[in-house]
């Protein structure tokens, strides 16, 4: 599985999404599942998938699917 | 009470933390046992408890103020692929000094250990709990954090901060199945008590309904209860375990 596939899978698993077509435009709190608790679960899922520990500032800044990609790059995760 | 559960306890080398480690093992939990420094005595205790009770105990040697070390420890815990069912935040320090005699250095040090480290560690562990469907966070606070206490201004304030943190966590993470409670011990037979002036300790004992200090095991038993599913509908609470302090 490529890094991008793992990244997408983390969103789909955390938010129980069947379809990934809406992901590129997805932002924090766009859907009910991506609330503060969902956000924490998403970060935990990503940290586990890529074996990283994100800094609090990055967790706060992780406000959309696309911005998340830029943040992952800081942890040497190329998507 | 904790058979099959996996729990983390900080500050297990003495006092309440050591009693909590013993009680958790006795109750069947697998434990990540944190202590500041690796010592032969601690290693022997861990080995003896694991063997006697048929549980697994993994030591974590770490200064709680070492943020990078803390992250590495959490990575290791996460890598074990076991759910974290409970966290007992016990590690703490105290200095006895009257308000006007408290140095800024001691103030900052107590808040670093008693509050900031607890906050940051709980932040990291609660993510694992939320992802795993829930868990129980038990923080050892103090009656000084509720009532105030002469000579305990800074310590009490740091514990009050822990209490408020715990209540807020309960509200924020309750929907994810994470419970958060505090225990507020009164005077307890620990090194902290022996560091206090005798007249202060005598005065405090006299103000306790049971006329004695608590045993660390009595505090630990309450922590085990709150960590376990026996308290599954209890969250956002501060349980006083103080023999009836007035």
PDB file of C-alpha atoms in Angstrom:
ATOM      1  CA  UNK A   1       0.000   0.000   0.000  1.00  0.00           C
ATOM      2  CA  UNK A   2       1.423   3.408  -0.966  1.00  0.00           C
ATOM      3  CA  UNK A   3       1.686   6.253   1.525  1.00  0.00           C
ATOM      4  CA  UNK A   4      -1.172   8.068  -0.190  1.00  0.00           C
ATOM      5  CA  UNK A   5      -3.344   4.981   0.046  1.00  0.00           C
ATOM      6  CA  UNK A   6      -2.503   4.639   3.745  1.00  0.00           C
ATOM      7  CA  UNK A   7      -3.316   8.325   4.255  1.00  0.00           C
ATOM      8  CA  UNK A   8      -6.675   7.942   2.532  1.00  0.00           C
ATOM      9  CA  UNK A   9      -7.385   4.740   4.428  1.00  0.00           C
ATOM     10  CA  UNK A  10      -6.823   6.525   7.739  1.00  0.00           C
ATOM     11  CA  UNK A  11      -9.556   9.037   6.873  1.00  0.00           C
ATOM     12  CA  UNK A  12     -11.917   6.357   5.623  1.00  0.00           C
ATOM     13  CA  UNK A  13     -11.403   4.162   8.685  1.00  0.00           C
ATOM     14  CA  UNK A  14     -11.662   6.955  11.224  1.00  0.00           C
ATOM     15  CA  UNK A  15     -14.694   8.615   9.736  1.00  0.00           C
ATOM     16  CA  UNK A  16     -16.278   5.410   8.407  1.00  0.00           C
ATOM     17  CA  UNK A  17     -16.430   6.732   4.862  1.00  0.00           C
ATOM     18  CA  UNK A  18     -17.326   4.332   2.083  1.00  0.00           C
ATOM     19  CA  UNK A  19     -16.442   6.718  -0.699  1.00  0.00           C
ATOM     20  CA  UNK A  20     -13.210   8.712  -0.995  1.00  0.00           C
ATOM     21  CA  UNK A  21     -14.340  11.153  -3.693  1.00  0.00           C
ATOM     22  CA  UNK A  22     -15.127  13.903  -1.183  1.00  0.00           C
ATOM     23  CA  UNK A  23     -11.777  13.646   0.587  1.00  0.00           C
ATOM     24  CA  UNK A  24      -9.758  16.242  -1.391  1.00  0.00           C
ATOM     25  CA  UNK A  25     -12.185  18.978  -0.352  1.00  0.00           C
ATOM     26  CA  UNK A  26     -12.753  17.696   3.169  1.00  0.00           C
ATOM     27  CA  UNK A  27     -12.097  20.115   6.029  1.00  0.00           C
ATOM     28  CA  UNK A  28     -12.250  19.836   9.807  1.00  0.00           C
ATOM     29  CA  UNK A  29     -15.857  19.870  11.022  1.00  0.00           C
ATOM     30  CA  UNK A  30     -17.255  19.530   7.463  1.00  0.00           C
ATOM     31  CA  UNK A  31     -18.777  16.236   8.534  1.00  0.00           C
ATOM     32  CA  UNK A  32     -20.172  15.197  11.894  1.00  0.00           C
ATOM     33  CA  UNK A  33     -17.518  12.533  12.407  1.00  0.00           C
ATOM     34  CA  UNK A  34     -14.639  15.029  12.075  1.00  0.00           C
ATOM     35  CA  UNK A  35     -15.283  16.805  15.349  1.00  0.00           C
ATOM     36  CA  UNK A  36     -12.678  17.266  18.090  1.00  0.00           C
ATOM     37  CA  UNK A  37     -12.919  13.630  19.179  1.00  0.00           C
ATOM     38  CA  UNK A  38     -12.787  12.446  15.570  1.00  0.00           C
ATOM     39  CA  UNK A  39      -9.776  14.682  15.024  1.00  0.00           C
ATOM     40  CA  UNK A  40      -7.934  13.003  17.877  1.00  0.00           C
ATOM     41  CA  UNK A  41      -8.810   9.567  16.510  1.00  0.00           C
ATOM     42  CA  UNK A  42      -7.639  10.574  13.017  1.00  0.00           C
ATOM     43  CA  UNK A  43      -4.300  11.797  14.348  1.00  0.00           C
ATOM     44  CA  UNK A  44      -3.855   8.584  16.332  1.00  0.00           C
ATOM     45  CA  UNK A  45      -4.657   6.556  13.212  1.00  0.00           C
ATOM     46  CA  UNK A  46      -2.123   8.493  11.114  1.00  0.00           C
ATOM     47  CA  UNK A  47       0.543   8.323  13.804  1.00  0.00           C
ATOM     48  CA  UNK A  48       0.124   4.590  13.977  1.00  0.00           C
ATOM     49  CA  UNK A  49       0.010   4.109  10.200  1.00  0.00           C
ATOM     50  CA  UNK A  50       3.240   6.047   9.635  1.00  0.00           C
ATOM     51  CA  UNK A  51       4.922   5.394  13.006  1.00  0.00           C
ATOM     52  CA  UNK A  52       5.295   9.076  13.854  1.00  0.00           C
ATOM     53  CA  UNK A  53       4.412  11.337  16.785  1.00  0.00           C
ATOM     54  CA  UNK A  54       3.003  14.650  15.690  1.00  0.00           C
ATOM     55  CA  UNK A  55       3.696  17.895  17.509  1.00  0.00           C
ATOM     56  CA  UNK A  56       0.739  19.624  19.104  1.00  0.00           C
ATOM     57  CA  UNK A  57       1.064  22.606  16.774  1.00  0.00           C
ATOM     58  CA  UNK A  58       0.776  20.305  13.774  1.00  0.00           C
ATOM     59  CA  UNK A  59      -2.245  18.573  15.261  1.00  0.00           C
ATOM     60  CA  UNK A  60      -3.884  21.963  15.665  1.00  0.00           C
ATOM     61  CA  UNK A  61      -2.943  23.035  12.133  1.00  0.00           C
ATOM     62  CA  UNK A  62      -4.223  19.800  10.579  1.00  0.00           C
ATOM     63  CA  UNK A  63      -7.401  21.446   9.344  1.00  0.00           C
ATOM     64  CA  UNK A  64      -8.115  19.668   6.068  1.00  0.00           C
ATOM     65  CA  UNK A  65      -7.255  16.643   3.972  1.00  0.00           C
ATOM     66  CA  UNK A  66      -4.966  18.746   1.758  1.00  0.00           C
ATOM     67  CA  UNK A  67      -3.232  20.694   4.544  1.00  0.00           C
ATOM     68  CA  UNK A  68      -2.730  17.374   6.290  1.00  0.00           C
ATOM     69  CA  UNK A  69      -0.627  16.234   3.341  1.00  0.00           C
ATOM     70  CA  UNK A  70       1.736  19.179   3.819  1.00  0.00           C
ATOM     71  CA  UNK A  71       2.006  18.422   7.519  1.00  0.00           C
ATOM     72  CA  UNK A  72       2.774  14.772   6.847  1.00  0.00           C
ATOM     73  CA  UNK A  73       5.680  15.895   4.661  1.00  0.00           C
ATOM     74  CA  UNK A  74       7.259  17.451   7.778  1.00  0.00           C
ATOM     75  CA  UNK A  75       7.516  13.927   9.151  1.00  0.00           C
ATOM     76  CA  UNK A  76       9.159  12.620   5.963  1.00  0.00           C
ATOM     77  CA  UNK A  77       5.953  11.052   4.770  1.00  0.00           C
ATOM     78  CA  UNK A  78       5.800  11.723   1.038  1.00  0.00           C
ATOM     79  CA  UNK A  79       2.285  11.505  -0.365  1.00  0.00           C
TER      80      UNK A  79
ATOM     81  CA  UNK B   1     -10.668  -6.323  38.999  1.00  0.00           C
ATOM     82  CA  UNK B   2      -8.237  -5.601  36.154  1.00  0.00           C
ATOM     83  CA  UNK B   3      -7.715  -9.068  34.701  1.00  0.00           C
ATOM     84  CA  UNK B   4      -6.733  -8.766  31.046  1.00  0.00           C
ATOM     85  CA  UNK B   5      -6.461  -4.974  31.198  1.00  0.00           C
ATOM     86  CA  UNK B   6      -3.364  -3.020  30.210  1.00  0.00           C
ATOM     87  CA  UNK B   7      -2.574   0.005  32.327  1.00  0.00           C
ATOM     88  CA  UNK B   8       0.113   2.637  32.693  1.00  0.00           C
ATOM     89  CA  UNK B   9       1.212   3.883  36.099  1.00  0.00           C
ATOM     90  CA  UNK B  10       3.685   6.721  36.552  1.00  0.00           C
ATOM     91  CA  UNK B  11       6.008   7.156  39.509  1.00  0.00           C
ATOM     92  CA  UNK B  12       6.007   3.513  40.619  1.00  0.00           C
ATOM     93  CA  UNK B  13       9.251   3.480  42.559  1.00  0.00           C
ATOM     94  CA  UNK B  14       7.786   4.521  45.908  1.00  0.00           C
ATOM     95  CA  UNK B  15       4.790   5.646  47.917  1.00  0.00           C
ATOM     96  CA  UNK B  16       1.374   5.589  46.286  1.00  0.00           C
ATOM     97  CA  UNK B  17       2.777   4.669  42.877  1.00  0.00           C
ATOM     98  CA  UNK B  18       4.571   1.626  44.236  1.00  0.00           C
ATOM     99  CA  UNK B  19       1.400   0.599  46.058  1.00  0.00           C
ATOM    100  CA  UNK B  20      -0.606   1.113  42.852  1.00  0.00           C
ATOM    101  CA  UNK B  21       1.850  -1.041  40.913  1.00  0.00           C
ATOM    102  CA  UNK B  22       1.504  -3.795  43.497  1.00  0.00           C
ATOM    103  CA  UNK B  23      -2.296  -3.521  43.612  1.00  0.00           C
ATOM    104  CA  UNK B  24      -2.615  -3.484  39.816  1.00  0.00           C
ATOM    105  CA  UNK B  25      -0.491  -6.614  39.484  1.00  0.00           C
ATOM    106  CA  UNK B  26      -2.461  -8.296  42.262  1.00  0.00           C
ATOM    107  CA  UNK B  27      -5.654  -7.444  40.375  1.00  0.00           C
ATOM    108  CA  UNK B  28      -4.382  -9.062  37.182  1.00  0.00           C
ATOM    109  CA  UNK B  29      -3.369  -6.081  35.045  1.00  0.00           C
ATOM    110  CA  UNK B  30      -0.504  -5.960  32.581  1.00  0.00           C
ATOM    111  CA  UNK B  31       1.382  -2.805  33.416  1.00  0.00           C
ATOM    112  CA  UNK B  32       3.691  -0.259  31.891  1.00  0.00           C
ATOM    113  CA  UNK B  33       5.463   0.820  35.069  1.00  0.00           C
ATOM    114  CA  UNK B  34       7.144   4.187  34.880  1.00  0.00           C
ATOM    115  CA  UNK B  35       9.926   5.298  37.200  1.00  0.00           C
ATOM    116  CA  UNK B  36      12.505   8.058  36.936  1.00  0.00           C
ATOM    117  CA  UNK B  37      15.536   5.846  37.163  1.00  0.00           C
ATOM    118  CA  UNK B  38      16.394   2.244  36.585  1.00  0.00           C
ATOM    119  CA  UNK B  39      17.346   0.686  39.910  1.00  0.00           C
ATOM    120  CA  UNK B  40      18.058  -2.871  40.941  1.00  0.00           C
ATOM    121  CA  UNK B  41      15.371  -2.623  43.626  1.00  0.00           C
ATOM    122  CA  UNK B  42      12.726  -1.528  41.124  1.00  0.00           C
ATOM    123  CA  UNK B  43      13.709  -4.222  38.644  1.00  0.00           C
ATOM    124  CA  UNK B  44      13.454  -6.855  41.375  1.00  0.00           C
ATOM    125  CA  UNK B  45      10.039  -5.597  42.430  1.00  0.00           C
ATOM    126  CA  UNK B  46       8.762  -5.704  38.845  1.00  0.00           C
ATOM    127  CA  UNK B  47      10.118  -9.169  38.284  1.00  0.00           C
ATOM    128  CA  UNK B  48       8.682 -10.477  41.570  1.00  0.00           C
ATOM    129  CA  UNK B  49       5.227  -8.994  40.949  1.00  0.00           C
ATOM    130  CA  UNK B  50       5.082 -10.288  37.377  1.00  0.00           C
ATOM    131  CA  UNK B  51       6.046 -13.757  38.444  1.00  0.00           C
ATOM    132  CA  UNK B  52       3.805 -13.889  41.524  1.00  0.00           C
ATOM    133  CA  UNK B  53       0.667 -12.667  39.757  1.00  0.00           C
ATOM    134  CA  UNK B  54       1.209 -14.013  36.233  1.00  0.00           C
ATOM    135  CA  UNK B  55       1.113 -10.611  34.565  1.00  0.00           C
ATOM    136  CA  UNK B  56       3.398  -8.714  32.248  1.00  0.00           C
ATOM    137  CA  UNK B  57       5.138  -5.585  33.496  1.00  0.00           C
ATOM    138  CA  UNK B  58       7.150  -3.399  31.159  1.00  0.00           C
ATOM    139  CA  UNK B  59       9.350  -0.774  32.798  1.00  0.00           C
ATOM    140  CA  UNK B  60       9.579   2.763  31.437  1.00  0.00           C
ATOM    141  CA  UNK B  61      12.597   4.680  32.732  1.00  0.00           C
ATOM    142  CA  UNK B  62      12.048   8.361  32.147  1.00  0.00           C
ATOM    143  CA  UNK B  63      12.185  11.855  33.628  1.00  0.00           C
ATOM    144  CA  UNK B  64       8.601  13.020  33.193  1.00  0.00           C
ATOM    145  CA  UNK B  65       9.858  16.437  32.116  1.00  0.00           C
ATOM    146  CA  UNK B  66      11.728  14.858  29.180  1.00  0.00           C
ATOM    147  CA  UNK B  67       9.200  15.540  26.426  1.00  0.00           C
ATOM    148  CA  UNK B  68      11.071  13.740  23.657  1.00  0.00           C
ATOM    149  CA  UNK B  69      11.626  10.733  25.911  1.00  0.00           C
ATOM    150  CA  UNK B  70       7.930  10.780  26.719  1.00  0.00           C
ATOM    151  CA  UNK B  71       7.043  10.660  23.022  1.00  0.00           C
ATOM    152  CA  UNK B  72       9.416   7.775  22.457  1.00  0.00           C
ATOM    153  CA  UNK B  73       7.839   5.899  25.360  1.00  0.00           C
ATOM    154  CA  UNK B  74       4.370   6.421  23.904  1.00  0.00           C
ATOM    155  CA  UNK B  75       5.596   5.229  20.512  1.00  0.00           C
ATOM    156  CA  UNK B  76       6.856   2.081  22.178  1.00  0.00           C
ATOM    157  CA  UNK B  77       3.569   1.561  23.991  1.00  0.00           C
ATOM    158  CA  UNK B  78       1.684   2.089  20.744  1.00  0.00           C
ATOM    159  CA  UNK B  79       4.013  -0.326  18.951  1.00  0.00           C
ATOM    160  CA  UNK B  80       3.044  -3.070  21.406  1.00  0.00           C
ATOM    161  CA  UNK B  81      -0.381  -3.124  19.728  1.00  0.00           C
ATOM    162  CA  UNK B  82      -2.181  -3.550  23.026  1.00  0.00           C
ATOM    163  CA  UNK B  83      -5.055  -1.284  23.966  1.00  0.00           C
ATOM    164  CA  UNK B  84      -4.320   1.112  26.808  1.00  0.00           C
ATOM    165  CA  UNK B  85      -7.226   0.602  29.180  1.00  0.00           C
ATOM    166  CA  UNK B  86      -6.137   2.911  31.978  1.00  0.00           C
ATOM    167  CA  UNK B  87      -3.582   5.502  32.979  1.00  0.00           C
ATOM    168  CA  UNK B  88      -2.783   6.307  36.583  1.00  0.00           C
ATOM    169  CA  UNK B  89      -1.005   9.669  36.748  1.00  0.00           C
ATOM    170  CA  UNK B  90       0.852   9.452  40.007  1.00  0.00           C
ATOM    171  CA  UNK B  91       4.353  10.903  39.579  1.00  0.00           C
ATOM    172  CA  UNK B  92       4.708  14.144  41.464  1.00  0.00           C
ATOM    173  CA  UNK B  93       6.932  16.231  43.703  1.00  0.00           C
ATOM    174  CA  UNK B  94       6.378  18.603  46.568  1.00  0.00           C
ATOM    175  CA  UNK B  95       8.250  21.252  48.490  1.00  0.00           C
ATOM    176  CA  UNK B  96       6.928  22.578  51.746  1.00  0.00           C
ATOM    177  CA  UNK B  97       7.209  26.330  51.904  1.00  0.00           C
ATOM    178  CA  UNK B  98       4.969  29.098  53.114  1.00  0.00           C
ATOM    179  CA  UNK B  99       3.542  31.411  50.481  1.00  0.00           C
ATOM    180  CA  UNK B 100       6.052  34.197  51.049  1.00  0.00           C
ATOM    181  CA  UNK B 101       8.912  31.712  51.210  1.00  0.00           C
ATOM    182  CA  UNK B 102       8.220  29.880  47.945  1.00  0.00           C
ATOM    183  CA  UNK B 103      10.879  30.494  45.333  1.00  0.00           C
ATOM    184  CA  UNK B 104      10.009  30.933  41.688  1.00  0.00           C
ATOM    185  CA  UNK B 105      12.317  28.042  40.851  1.00  0.00           C
ATOM    186  CA  UNK B 106      10.387  25.646  43.091  1.00  0.00           C
ATOM    187  CA  UNK B 107       7.114  26.992  41.800  1.00  0.00           C
ATOM    188  CA  UNK B 108       8.073  26.288  38.201  1.00  0.00           C
ATOM    189  CA  UNK B 109       9.575  22.881  39.007  1.00  0.00           C
ATOM    190  CA  UNK B 110       6.445  21.696  40.812  1.00  0.00           C
ATOM    191  CA  UNK B 111       4.217  22.836  37.982  1.00  0.00           C
ATOM    192  CA  UNK B 112       6.506  21.219  35.406  1.00  0.00           C
ATOM    193  CA  UNK B 113       6.292  17.820  37.110  1.00  0.00           C
ATOM    194  CA  UNK B 114       2.852  17.908  38.736  1.00  0.00           C
ATOM    195  CA  UNK B 115       0.912  19.598  35.964  1.00  0.00           C
ATOM    196  CA  UNK B 116       2.656  20.145  32.603  1.00  0.00           C
ATOM    197  CA  UNK B 117       4.113  16.635  32.450  1.00  0.00           C
ATOM    198  CA  UNK B 118       0.773  15.117  33.474  1.00  0.00           C
ATOM    199  CA  UNK B 119      -1.026  17.232  30.893  1.00  0.00           C
ATOM    200  CA  UNK B 120       1.306  16.318  28.039  1.00  0.00           C
ATOM    201  CA  UNK B 121       1.474  12.622  28.869  1.00  0.00           C
ATOM    202  CA  UNK B 122      -2.311  12.428  29.194  1.00  0.00           C
ATOM    203  CA  UNK B 123      -2.641  14.229  25.863  1.00  0.00           C
ATOM    204  CA  UNK B 124      -0.561  11.521  24.184  1.00  0.00           C
ATOM    205  CA  UNK B 125      -2.142   8.545  25.916  1.00  0.00           C
ATOM    206  CA  UNK B 126      -5.737   9.720  25.561  1.00  0.00           C
ATOM    207  CA  UNK B 127      -5.341   9.647  21.784  1.00  0.00           C
ATOM    208  CA  UNK B 128      -4.574   5.937  21.992  1.00  0.00           C
ATOM    209  CA  UNK B 129      -7.527   5.435  24.309  1.00  0.00           C
ATOM    210  CA  UNK B 130      -9.929   7.329  22.058  1.00  0.00           C
ATOM    211  CA  UNK B 131      -8.796   5.323  19.064  1.00  0.00           C
ATOM    212  CA  UNK B 132      -9.164   2.115  21.032  1.00  0.00           C
ATOM    213  CA  UNK B 133     -12.732   2.918  22.041  1.00  0.00           C
ATOM    214  CA  UNK B 134     -12.165   4.306  25.515  1.00  0.00           C
ATOM    215  CA  UNK B 135     -10.221   4.102  28.727  1.00  0.00           C
ATOM    216  CA  UNK B 136      -9.892   5.451  32.228  1.00  0.00           C
ATOM    217  CA  UNK B 137      -7.569   8.239  33.348  1.00  0.00           C
ATOM    218  CA  UNK B 138      -6.979   8.448  37.072  1.00  0.00           C
ATOM    219  CA  UNK B 139      -4.916  11.349  38.358  1.00  0.00           C
ATOM    220  CA  UNK B 140      -3.595  11.447  41.881  1.00  0.00           C
ATOM    221  CA  UNK B 141      -4.350  14.956  43.099  1.00  0.00           C
ATOM    222  CA  UNK B 142      -4.439  16.045  46.736  1.00  0.00           C
ATOM    223  CA  UNK B 143      -6.786  17.367  49.376  1.00  0.00           C
ATOM    224  CA  UNK B 144      -4.453  20.389  49.320  1.00  0.00           C
ATOM    225  CA  UNK B 145      -5.696  20.988  45.775  1.00  0.00           C
ATOM    226  CA  UNK B 146      -9.246  21.344  47.093  1.00  0.00           C
ATOM    227  CA  UNK B 147      -8.910  22.831  50.568  1.00  0.00           C
ATOM    228  CA  UNK B 148      -5.587  24.654  50.420  1.00  0.00           C
ATOM    229  CA  UNK B 149      -3.004  23.969  53.079  1.00  0.00           C
ATOM    230  CA  UNK B 150      -0.370  26.075  54.842  1.00  0.00           C
ATOM    231  CA  UNK B 151       3.030  25.361  53.335  1.00  0.00           C
ATOM    232  CA  UNK B 152       1.446  23.707  50.313  1.00  0.00           C
ATOM    233  CA  UNK B 153       0.501  26.737  48.249  1.00  0.00           C
ATOM    234  CA  UNK B 154       2.347  25.702  45.128  1.00  0.00           C
ATOM    235  CA  UNK B 155       1.790  21.973  45.485  1.00  0.00           C
ATOM    236  CA  UNK B 156      -1.922  22.542  46.128  1.00  0.00           C
ATOM    237  CA  UNK B 157      -2.202  24.896  43.172  1.00  0.00           C
ATOM    238  CA  UNK B 158      -0.537  22.359  40.873  1.00  0.00           C
ATOM    239  CA  UNK B 159      -2.941  19.669  42.070  1.00  0.00           C
ATOM    240  CA  UNK B 160      -5.909  22.006  41.653  1.00  0.00           C
ATOM    241  CA  UNK B 161      -4.779  22.413  38.054  1.00  0.00           C
ATOM    242  CA  UNK B 162      -4.772  18.626  37.669  1.00  0.00           C
ATOM    243  CA  UNK B 163      -8.302  18.441  39.078  1.00  0.00           C
ATOM    244  CA  UNK B 164      -9.570  21.046  36.629  1.00  0.00           C
ATOM    245  CA  UNK B 165      -7.770  19.317  33.779  1.00  0.00           C
ATOM    246  CA  UNK B 166      -9.390  16.027  34.714  1.00  0.00           C
ATOM    247  CA  UNK B 167     -12.888  17.506  34.879  1.00  0.00           C
ATOM    248  CA  UNK B 168     -12.433  19.161  31.484  1.00  0.00           C
ATOM    249  CA  UNK B 169     -11.062  15.965  29.943  1.00  0.00           C
ATOM    250  CA  UNK B 170     -14.103  14.136  31.234  1.00  0.00           C
ATOM    251  CA  UNK B 171     -16.379  16.528  29.367  1.00  0.00           C
ATOM    252  CA  UNK B 172     -14.302  16.566  26.190  1.00  0.00           C
ATOM    253  CA  UNK B 173     -13.440  12.888  25.903  1.00  0.00           C
ATOM    254  CA  UNK B 174     -16.506  11.319  27.475  1.00  0.00           C
ATOM    255  CA  UNK B 175     -18.102  10.936  24.021  1.00  0.00           C
ATOM    256  CA  UNK B 176     -15.062   8.863  23.000  1.00  0.00           C
ATOM    257  CA  UNK B 177     -15.540   6.570  25.989  1.00  0.00           C
ATOM    258  CA  UNK B 178     -12.651   8.038  27.959  1.00  0.00           C
ATOM    259  CA  UNK B 179     -13.339   8.601  31.658  1.00  0.00           C
ATOM    260  CA  UNK B 180     -11.259  10.951  33.808  1.00  0.00           C
ATOM    261  CA  UNK B 181     -11.272  11.090  37.582  1.00  0.00           C
ATOM    262  CA  UNK B 182      -9.037  12.296  40.376  1.00  0.00           C
ATOM    263  CA  UNK B 183      -8.187  10.965  43.765  1.00  0.00           C
ATOM    264  CA  UNK B 184      -7.521  13.481  46.494  1.00  0.00           C
ATOM    265  CA  UNK B 185      -5.520  11.796  49.238  1.00  0.00           C
ATOM    266  CA  UNK B 186      -5.200  13.464  52.599  1.00  0.00           C
ATOM    267  CA  UNK B 187      -2.187  12.834  54.777  1.00  0.00           C
ATOM    268  CA  UNK B 188      -0.605   9.586  53.653  1.00  0.00           C
ATOM    269  CA  UNK B 189       2.373   7.638  54.985  1.00  0.00           C
ATOM    270  CA  UNK B 190       4.793   8.515  52.199  1.00  0.00           C
ATOM    271  CA  UNK B 191       8.140  10.259  51.824  1.00  0.00           C
ATOM    272  CA  UNK B 192       6.201  13.450  51.244  1.00  0.00           C
ATOM    273  CA  UNK B 193       4.721  13.172  54.729  1.00  0.00           C
ATOM    274  CA  UNK B 194       8.084  12.563  56.342  1.00  0.00           C
ATOM    275  CA  UNK B 195       9.387  15.715  54.653  1.00  0.00           C
ATOM    276  CA  UNK B 196       6.835  17.818  56.544  1.00  0.00           C
ATOM    277  CA  UNK B 197       7.455  19.331  59.998  1.00  0.00           C
ATOM    278  CA  UNK B 198       6.291  16.996  62.802  1.00  0.00           C
ATOM    279  CA  UNK B 199       3.985  19.583  64.388  1.00  0.00           C
ATOM    280  CA  UNK B 200       2.220  20.069  61.064  1.00  0.00           C
ATOM    281  CA  UNK B 201       1.757  16.314  60.627  1.00  0.00           C
ATOM    282  CA  UNK B 202       0.496  15.892  64.203  1.00  0.00           C
ATOM    283  CA  UNK B 203      -1.980  18.703  63.676  1.00  0.00           C
ATOM    284  CA  UNK B 204      -3.216  17.123  60.469  1.00  0.00           C
ATOM    285  CA  UNK B 205      -3.631  13.691  62.051  1.00  0.00           C
ATOM    286  CA  UNK B 206      -5.725  15.237  64.803  1.00  0.00           C
ATOM    287  CA  UNK B 207      -7.988  16.772  62.175  1.00  0.00           C
ATOM    288  CA  UNK B 208      -8.722  13.412  60.546  1.00  0.00           C
ATOM    289  CA  UNK B 209     -11.845  11.554  61.687  1.00  0.00           C
ATOM    290  CA  UNK B 210      -9.950   8.274  61.736  1.00  0.00           C
ATOM    291  CA  UNK B 211      -7.052   9.935  63.629  1.00  0.00           C
ATOM    292  CA  UNK B 212      -4.348   8.498  61.411  1.00  0.00           C
ATOM    293  CA  UNK B 213      -2.597   8.981  58.107  1.00  0.00           C
ATOM    294  CA  UNK B 214      -3.631   6.834  55.187  1.00  0.00           C
ATOM    295  CA  UNK B 215      -1.610   3.902  53.977  1.00  0.00           C
ATOM    296  CA  UNK B 216      -0.434   4.192  50.353  1.00  0.00           C
ATOM    297  CA  UNK B 217      -2.229   0.886  49.666  1.00  0.00           C
ATOM    298  CA  UNK B 218      -5.531   2.499  50.661  1.00  0.00           C
ATOM    299  CA  UNK B 219      -5.019   5.238  48.088  1.00  0.00           C
ATOM    300  CA  UNK B 220      -3.910   2.676  45.507  1.00  0.00           C
ATOM    301  CA  UNK B 221      -7.060   0.581  46.024  1.00  0.00           C
ATOM    302  CA  UNK B 222      -9.198   3.608  45.197  1.00  0.00           C
ATOM    303  CA  UNK B 223      -7.106   4.239  42.085  1.00  0.00           C
ATOM    304  CA  UNK B 224      -7.544   0.627  40.962  1.00  0.00           C
ATOM    305  CA  UNK B 225     -11.299   0.933  41.431  1.00  0.00           C
ATOM    306  CA  UNK B 226     -11.416   4.068  39.273  1.00  0.00           C
ATOM    307  CA  UNK B 227      -9.164   2.464  36.659  1.00  0.00           C
ATOM    308  CA  UNK B 228     -11.383  -0.606  36.462  1.00  0.00           C
ATOM    309  CA  UNK B 229     -14.749  -1.263  34.860  1.00  0.00           C
ATOM    310  CA  UNK B 230     -16.261  -1.347  38.355  1.00  0.00           C
ATOM    311  CA  UNK B 231     -16.411   2.438  38.034  1.00  0.00           C
ATOM    312  CA  UNK B 232     -17.645   2.403  34.426  1.00  0.00           C
ATOM    313  CA  UNK B 233     -20.271   5.127  35.016  1.00  0.00           C
ATOM    314  CA  UNK B 234     -18.053   7.407  37.110  1.00  0.00           C
ATOM    315  CA  UNK B 235     -16.272  10.289  35.414  1.00  0.00           C
ATOM    316  CA  UNK B 236     -15.391  13.913  36.110  1.00  0.00           C
ATOM    317  CA  UNK B 237     -15.197  13.220  39.839  1.00  0.00           C
ATOM    318  CA  UNK B 238     -12.726  13.867  42.633  1.00  0.00           C
ATOM    319  CA  UNK B 239     -12.731  11.072  45.171  1.00  0.00           C
ATOM    320  CA  UNK B 240     -11.395  12.118  48.559  1.00  0.00           C
ATOM    321  CA  UNK B 241      -9.471   9.298  50.214  1.00  0.00           C
ATOM    322  CA  UNK B 242      -8.510  11.112  53.389  1.00  0.00           C
ATOM    323  CA  UNK B 243      -9.961   9.349  56.431  1.00  0.00           C
ATOM    324  CA  UNK B 244     -12.362  12.259  56.895  1.00  0.00           C
ATOM    325  CA  UNK B 245     -10.279  15.446  56.933  1.00  0.00           C
ATOM    326  CA  UNK B 246     -11.760  18.585  58.482  1.00  0.00           C
TER     327      UNK B 246
END
